[in-house]
Every structure is written in structure tokens, then in C-alpha cells.
PDB file of C-alpha atoms in Angstrom:
ATOM      1  CA  UNK A   1      -9.618 -25.321 -49.039  1.00  0.00           C
ATOM      2  CA  UNK A   2      -8.536 -24.920 -45.436  1.00  0.00           C
ATOM      3  CA  UNK A   3      -9.526 -26.857 -42.358  1.00  0.00           C
ATOM      4  CA  UNK A   4      -8.587 -23.889 -40.182  1.00  0.00           C
ATOM      5  CA  UNK A   5     -11.472 -22.500 -38.166  1.00  0.00           C
ATOM      6  CA  UNK A   6     -11.149 -19.258 -36.270  1.00  0.00           C
ATOM      7  CA  UNK A   7     -11.858 -19.254 -32.548  1.00  0.00           C
ATOM      8  CA  UNK A   8     -13.566 -16.265 -31.013  1.00  0.00           C
ATOM      9  CA  UNK A   9     -12.886 -15.658 -27.349  1.00  0.00           C
ATOM     10  CA  UNK A  10     -14.815 -13.314 -25.152  1.00  0.00           C
ATOM     11  CA  UNK A  11     -13.387 -11.996 -21.920  1.00  0.00           C
ATOM     12  CA  UNK A  12     -16.583 -10.298 -20.835  1.00  0.00           C
ATOM     13  CA  UNK A  13     -17.600  -6.712 -21.229  1.00  0.00           C
ATOM     14  CA  UNK A  14     -14.699  -4.248 -21.310  1.00  0.00           C
ATOM     15  CA  UNK A  15     -14.262  -2.125 -18.221  1.00  0.00           C
ATOM     16  CA  UNK A  16     -15.745  -4.658 -15.819  1.00  0.00           C
ATOM     17  CA  UNK A  17     -12.443  -5.945 -14.475  1.00  0.00           C
ATOM     18  CA  UNK A  18     -12.413  -6.185 -10.696  1.00  0.00           C
ATOM     19  CA  UNK A  19      -9.031  -6.113  -9.064  1.00  0.00           C
ATOM     20  CA  UNK A  20      -8.179  -9.044  -6.868  1.00  0.00           C
ATOM     21  CA  UNK A  21      -7.522  -8.561  -3.198  1.00  0.00           C
ATOM     22  CA  UNK A  22      -3.880  -9.008  -2.341  1.00  0.00           C
ATOM     23  CA  UNK A  23      -2.300  -8.829   1.075  1.00  0.00           C
ATOM     24  CA  UNK A  24       0.689  -6.501   1.110  1.00  0.00           C
ATOM     25  CA  UNK A  25       3.527  -7.246   3.536  1.00  0.00           C
ATOM     26  CA  UNK A  26       4.201  -3.549   4.155  1.00  0.00           C
ATOM     27  CA  UNK A  27       0.853  -3.337   5.951  1.00  0.00           C
ATOM     28  CA  UNK A  28       2.426  -5.207   8.870  1.00  0.00           C
ATOM     29  CA  UNK A  29       4.949  -2.385   9.277  1.00  0.00           C
ATOM     30  CA  UNK A  30       2.240   0.266   9.699  1.00  0.00           C
ATOM     31  CA  UNK A  31       1.650   0.890  13.396  1.00  0.00           C
ATOM     32  CA  UNK A  32      -2.136   0.771  13.527  1.00  0.00           C
ATOM     33  CA  UNK A  33      -2.631  -2.207  11.187  1.00  0.00           C
ATOM     34  CA  UNK A  34      -3.073  -4.916  13.815  1.00  0.00           C
ATOM     35  CA  UNK A  35      -5.439  -2.816  15.919  1.00  0.00           C
ATOM     36  CA  UNK A  36      -7.466  -1.927  12.819  1.00  0.00           C
ATOM     37  CA  UNK A  37      -7.829  -5.586  11.833  1.00  0.00           C
ATOM     38  CA  UNK A  38      -8.866  -6.585  15.351  1.00  0.00           C
ATOM     39  CA  UNK A  39     -11.445  -3.802  15.540  1.00  0.00           C
ATOM     40  CA  UNK A  40     -12.773  -4.713  12.089  1.00  0.00           C
ATOM     41  CA  UNK A  41     -13.261  -8.359  13.064  1.00  0.00           C
ATOM     42  CA  UNK A  42     -14.656  -7.761  16.555  1.00  0.00           C
ATOM     43  CA  UNK A  43     -18.257  -7.153  15.459  1.00  0.00           C
ATOM     44  CA  UNK A  44     -20.766  -9.951  15.915  1.00  0.00           C
ATOM     45  CA  UNK A  45     -22.221 -11.429  12.744  1.00  0.00           C
ATOM     46  CA  UNK A  46     -25.491 -13.256  12.220  1.00  0.00           C
ATOM     47  CA  UNK A  47     -25.168 -16.462  10.289  1.00  0.00           C
ATOM     48  CA  UNK A  48     -26.448 -19.981  10.282  1.00  0.00           C
ATOM     49  CA  UNK A  49     -23.103 -21.676  10.605  1.00  0.00           C
ATOM     50  CA  UNK A  50     -19.616 -20.796  11.676  1.00  0.00           C
ATOM     51  CA  UNK A  51     -18.466 -20.979   8.065  1.00  0.00           C
ATOM     52  CA  UNK A  52     -21.052 -18.389   6.995  1.00  0.00           C
ATOM     53  CA  UNK A  53     -20.070 -16.076   9.841  1.00  0.00           C
ATOM     54  CA  UNK A  54     -16.401 -16.435   8.913  1.00  0.00           C
ATOM     55  CA  UNK A  55     -17.143 -15.732   5.237  1.00  0.00           C
ATOM     56  CA  UNK A  56     -19.092 -12.591   6.160  1.00  0.00           C
ATOM     57  CA  UNK A  57     -16.280 -11.407   8.447  1.00  0.00           C
ATOM     58  CA  UNK A  58     -13.685 -12.027   5.732  1.00  0.00           C
ATOM     59  CA  UNK A  59     -15.706 -10.054   3.177  1.00  0.00           C
ATOM     60  CA  UNK A  60     -16.014  -7.183   5.656  1.00  0.00           C
ATOM     61  CA  UNK A  61     -12.293  -7.360   6.390  1.00  0.00           C
ATOM     62  CA  UNK A  62     -11.467  -7.322   2.670  1.00  0.00           C
ATOM     63  CA  UNK A  63     -13.620  -4.240   2.126  1.00  0.00           C
ATOM     64  CA  UNK A  64     -12.160  -2.550   5.205  1.00  0.00           C
ATOM     65  CA  UNK A  65      -8.552  -3.302   4.210  1.00  0.00           C
ATOM     66  CA  UNK A  66      -9.010  -1.911   0.710  1.00  0.00           C
ATOM     67  CA  UNK A  67     -10.096   1.419   2.184  1.00  0.00           C
ATOM     68  CA  UNK A  68      -7.465   1.269   4.913  1.00  0.00           C
ATOM     69  CA  UNK A  69      -4.734   0.601   2.324  1.00  0.00           C
ATOM     70  CA  UNK A  70      -5.741   3.609   0.238  1.00  0.00           C
ATOM     71  CA  UNK A  71      -5.720   5.811   3.340  1.00  0.00           C
ATOM     72  CA  UNK A  72      -2.323   4.448   4.437  1.00  0.00           C
ATOM     73  CA  UNK A  73      -0.855   5.164   0.987  1.00  0.00           C
ATOM     74  CA  UNK A  74      -2.213   8.719   1.068  1.00  0.00           C
ATOM     75  CA  UNK A  75      -0.733   9.276   4.524  1.00  0.00           C
ATOM     76  CA  UNK A  76       2.614   7.848   3.408  1.00  0.00           C
ATOM     77  CA  UNK A  77       2.645  10.145   0.354  1.00  0.00           C
ATOM     78  CA  UNK A  78       1.766  13.173   2.488  1.00  0.00           C
ATOM     79  CA  UNK A  79       4.506  12.265   4.967  1.00  0.00           C
ATOM     80  CA  UNK A  80       7.017  11.800   2.140  1.00  0.00           C
ATOM     81  CA  UNK A  81       6.064  15.182   0.641  1.00  0.00           C
ATOM     82  CA  UNK A  82       6.431  16.908   4.013  1.00  0.00           C
ATOM     83  CA  UNK A  83       9.840  15.323   4.576  1.00  0.00           C
ATOM     84  CA  UNK A  84      11.005  16.335   1.084  1.00  0.00           C
ATOM     85  CA  UNK A  85       9.875  19.912   1.743  1.00  0.00           C
ATOM     86  CA  UNK A  86      11.680  20.032   5.100  1.00  0.00           C
ATOM     87  CA  UNK A  87      14.851  18.630   3.524  1.00  0.00           C
ATOM     88  CA  UNK A  88      14.667  21.275   0.776  1.00  0.00           C
ATOM     89  CA  UNK A  89      14.342  24.030   3.398  1.00  0.00           C
ATOM     90  CA  UNK A  90      17.332  22.679   5.311  1.00  0.00           C
ATOM     91  CA  UNK A  91      19.334  22.351   2.073  1.00  0.00           C
ATOM     92  CA  UNK A  92      18.619  26.023   1.363  1.00  0.00           C
ATOM     93  CA  UNK A  93      19.853  26.878   4.856  1.00  0.00           C
ATOM     94  CA  UNK A  94      23.024  24.918   4.208  1.00  0.00           C
ATOM     95  CA  UNK A  95      23.582  26.689   0.885  1.00  0.00           C
ATOM     96  CA  UNK A  96      23.220  30.066   2.578  1.00  0.00           C
ATOM     97  CA  UNK A  97      25.675  29.063   5.306  1.00  0.00           C
ATOM     98  CA  UNK A  98      23.176  29.570   8.141  1.00  0.00           C
ATOM     99  CA  UNK A  99      22.841  25.918   9.100  1.00  0.00           C
ATOM    100  CA  UNK A 100      23.646  25.057  12.690  1.00  0.00           C
ATOM    101  CA  UNK A 101      24.342  21.758  14.389  1.00  0.00           C
ATOM    102  CA  UNK A 102      20.694  21.249  15.370  1.00  0.00           C
ATOM    103  CA  UNK A 103      19.516  21.768  11.787  1.00  0.00           C
ATOM    104  CA  UNK A 104      22.217  19.392  10.560  1.00  0.00           C
ATOM    105  CA  UNK A 105      21.011  16.679  12.964  1.00  0.00           C
ATOM    106  CA  UNK A 106      17.419  17.305  11.901  1.00  0.00           C
ATOM    107  CA  UNK A 107      18.384  17.006   8.239  1.00  0.00           C
ATOM    108  CA  UNK A 108      20.108  13.674   8.886  1.00  0.00           C
ATOM    109  CA  UNK A 109      17.021  12.332  10.713  1.00  0.00           C
ATOM    110  CA  UNK A 110      14.789  13.479   7.855  1.00  0.00           C
ATOM    111  CA  UNK A 111      17.011  11.840   5.247  1.00  0.00           C
ATOM    112  CA  UNK A 112      16.962   8.571   7.206  1.00  0.00           C
ATOM    113  CA  UNK A 113      13.150   8.739   7.420  1.00  0.00           C
ATOM    114  CA  UNK A 114      12.969   9.401   3.678  1.00  0.00           C
ATOM    115  CA  UNK A 115      15.236   6.425   2.970  1.00  0.00           C
ATOM    116  CA  UNK A 116      12.938   4.196   5.053  1.00  0.00           C
ATOM    117  CA  UNK A 117       9.874   5.321   3.100  1.00  0.00           C
ATOM    118  CA  UNK A 118      11.642   4.890  -0.232  1.00  0.00           C
ATOM    119  CA  UNK A 119      12.849   1.453   0.856  1.00  0.00           C
ATOM    120  CA  UNK A 120       9.280   0.419   1.673  1.00  0.00           C
ATOM    121  CA  UNK A 121       8.072   1.629  -1.710  1.00  0.00           C
ATOM    122  CA  UNK A 122      10.926  -0.137  -3.483  1.00  0.00           C
ATOM    123  CA  UNK A 123      10.116  -3.389  -1.677  1.00  0.00           C
ATOM    124  CA  UNK A 124       6.447  -3.009  -2.612  1.00  0.00           C
ATOM    125  CA  UNK A 125       7.315  -2.547  -6.297  1.00  0.00           C
ATOM    126  CA  UNK A 126       9.826  -5.405  -6.218  1.00  0.00           C
ATOM    127  CA  UNK A 127       7.209  -7.800  -4.829  1.00  0.00           C
ATOM    128  CA  UNK A 128       4.632  -6.566  -7.316  1.00  0.00           C
ATOM    129  CA  UNK A 129       7.011  -7.046 -10.267  1.00  0.00           C
ATOM    130  CA  UNK A 130       7.887 -10.537  -9.073  1.00  0.00           C
ATOM    131  CA  UNK A 131       4.175 -11.405  -8.960  1.00  0.00           C
ATOM    132  CA  UNK A 132       3.757 -10.196 -12.549  1.00  0.00           C
ATOM    133  CA  UNK A 133       6.768 -12.214 -13.637  1.00  0.00           C
ATOM    134  CA  UNK A 134       5.371 -15.341 -11.950  1.00  0.00           C
ATOM    135  CA  UNK A 135       2.049 -14.891 -13.764  1.00  0.00           C
ATOM    136  CA  UNK A 136       3.773 -14.856 -17.149  1.00  0.00           C
TER     137      UNK A 136
END
């Protein structure tokens, strides 16, 4: 005879997980972030108290920033793809021996821009992995 009793845990219905809102530091490095936040918060809100108005504004800002973040990531990916394509074209010019000084300078600028984008992505993943490690 055992005194062990199984415990059944329920985490809710599967597929209903809502992701938490997290502020990403790379947003501050995007040029239009501050203006977008100011414009998002500039609308008047009806509410009984200042706390209610602030809560409504924060919910609106959260919703706005989620969409803004997705758009910023898409733009960053498109920019990265365009830079990679331009670098490939300039590499082909170099291989054929037709690359001039202007193209060489352009290639260097493109590679620096690509390194900046990759550095931002690496920092984003590093911070995300640290957050996962802290949760465990």
C-alpha cells in the first residue's frame, strides 16, 4: 500500500498562450521610435481618473509597439537582404576584375552597414538568451 497520490496540474487550454510584452533595447536605436511613441501617446483619453487614463494609454502603446516592432523587423530584414544582394553584385565585379575605386568604397560601406545590422541582431539574441537563462 502506498501513500503516494498523483497530482494533476492544468495549465489551461493548449494554444491559448499569450506572449508577454517585452521592451527591446534595440528599439531605441531605430530613428523613428521616439517620434512614434510620442504620436501614439498624444491622443486624449476619456477616463474617470488619471490612473485609468494612464492604463488606457499604456494598453494602446503596448498594442502599437507590437505592430511597430513587427514592421521594424520586416524593414530590417528587407534592408539586410538588399545589402547582401548589393555586396554579392560587387563581389562578382571584383571576381571579374572590373571593380573600380568607387565600387570598392561602396562595398566597404555596405559591409560596415551589414556588420551593424548583424551586431544588432546578435545583441538582441544575446539579451533574449540571458532572459531565458534567468528564468530557469
